[in-house]
């Protein structure tokens, strides 16, 4: 019998969230031959990949990339460059460094990321990324893009 009570929570219940994630991953793995093949391999792990650029003079953050690798993919979550350093190739160097690490040390075959129309879709296309999804009006008045790039 299923309980028909719903509980809405605004605070994060980490234990319950982790249980839900584990059960979803188990169900996905059982349903997918590819995910079953990855089970127990280093490619199954979700491993952080962060690249930082720091000013030599003052140690201030000039830019950075936060992402992770999983299932032979690099996922770029954030890429940011301080306004004073934009237009000098720092973002391209941060992205290229993450891609080299992902492809070389972690055997990733591809990379993916999301960006909004007012951020950097053209920048990513110049770096070899291809738009594979467009979500208009997310959030209202803005378009979100998903881009991918083959690394090998």
Short mmCIF file of C-alpha atoms in Angstrom, two decimals, residues 48-51 69 74 94-108 151:
data_model
loop_
_atom_site.label_atom_id
_atom_site.label_comp_id
_atom_site.label_asym_id
_atom_site.label_seq_id
_atom_site.Cartn_x
_atom_site.Cartn_y
_atom_site.Cartn_z
CA UNK A 48 35.05 17.30 -9.66
CA UNK A 49 37.23 19.19 -12.14
CA UNK A 50 38.08 22.78 -11.21
CA UNK A 51 40.54 25.11 -12.94
CA UNK A 69 33.53 14.35 -15.22
CA UNK A 74 33.10 16.62 -18.99
CA UNK A 94 40.54 27.81 -18.78
CA UNK A 95 38.17 25.79 -20.97
CA UNK A 96 41.00 24.25 -23.01
CA UNK A 97 42.83 23.25 -19.81
CA UNK A 98 39.73 21.52 -18.42
CA UNK A 99 39.16 19.76 -21.76
CA UNK A 100 42.80 18.55 -21.84
CA UNK A 101 42.54 17.14 -18.32
CA UNK A 102 39.17 15.53 -19.08
CA UNK A 103 40.32 13.97 -22.36
CA UNK A 104 43.82 13.04 -21.20
CA UNK A 105 43.74 12.00 -17.56
CA UNK A 106 40.06 11.02 -17.37
CA UNK A 107 39.48 9.55 -20.86
CA UNK A 108 36.48 11.77 -21.55
CA UNK A 151 37.01 15.87 -27.31
#
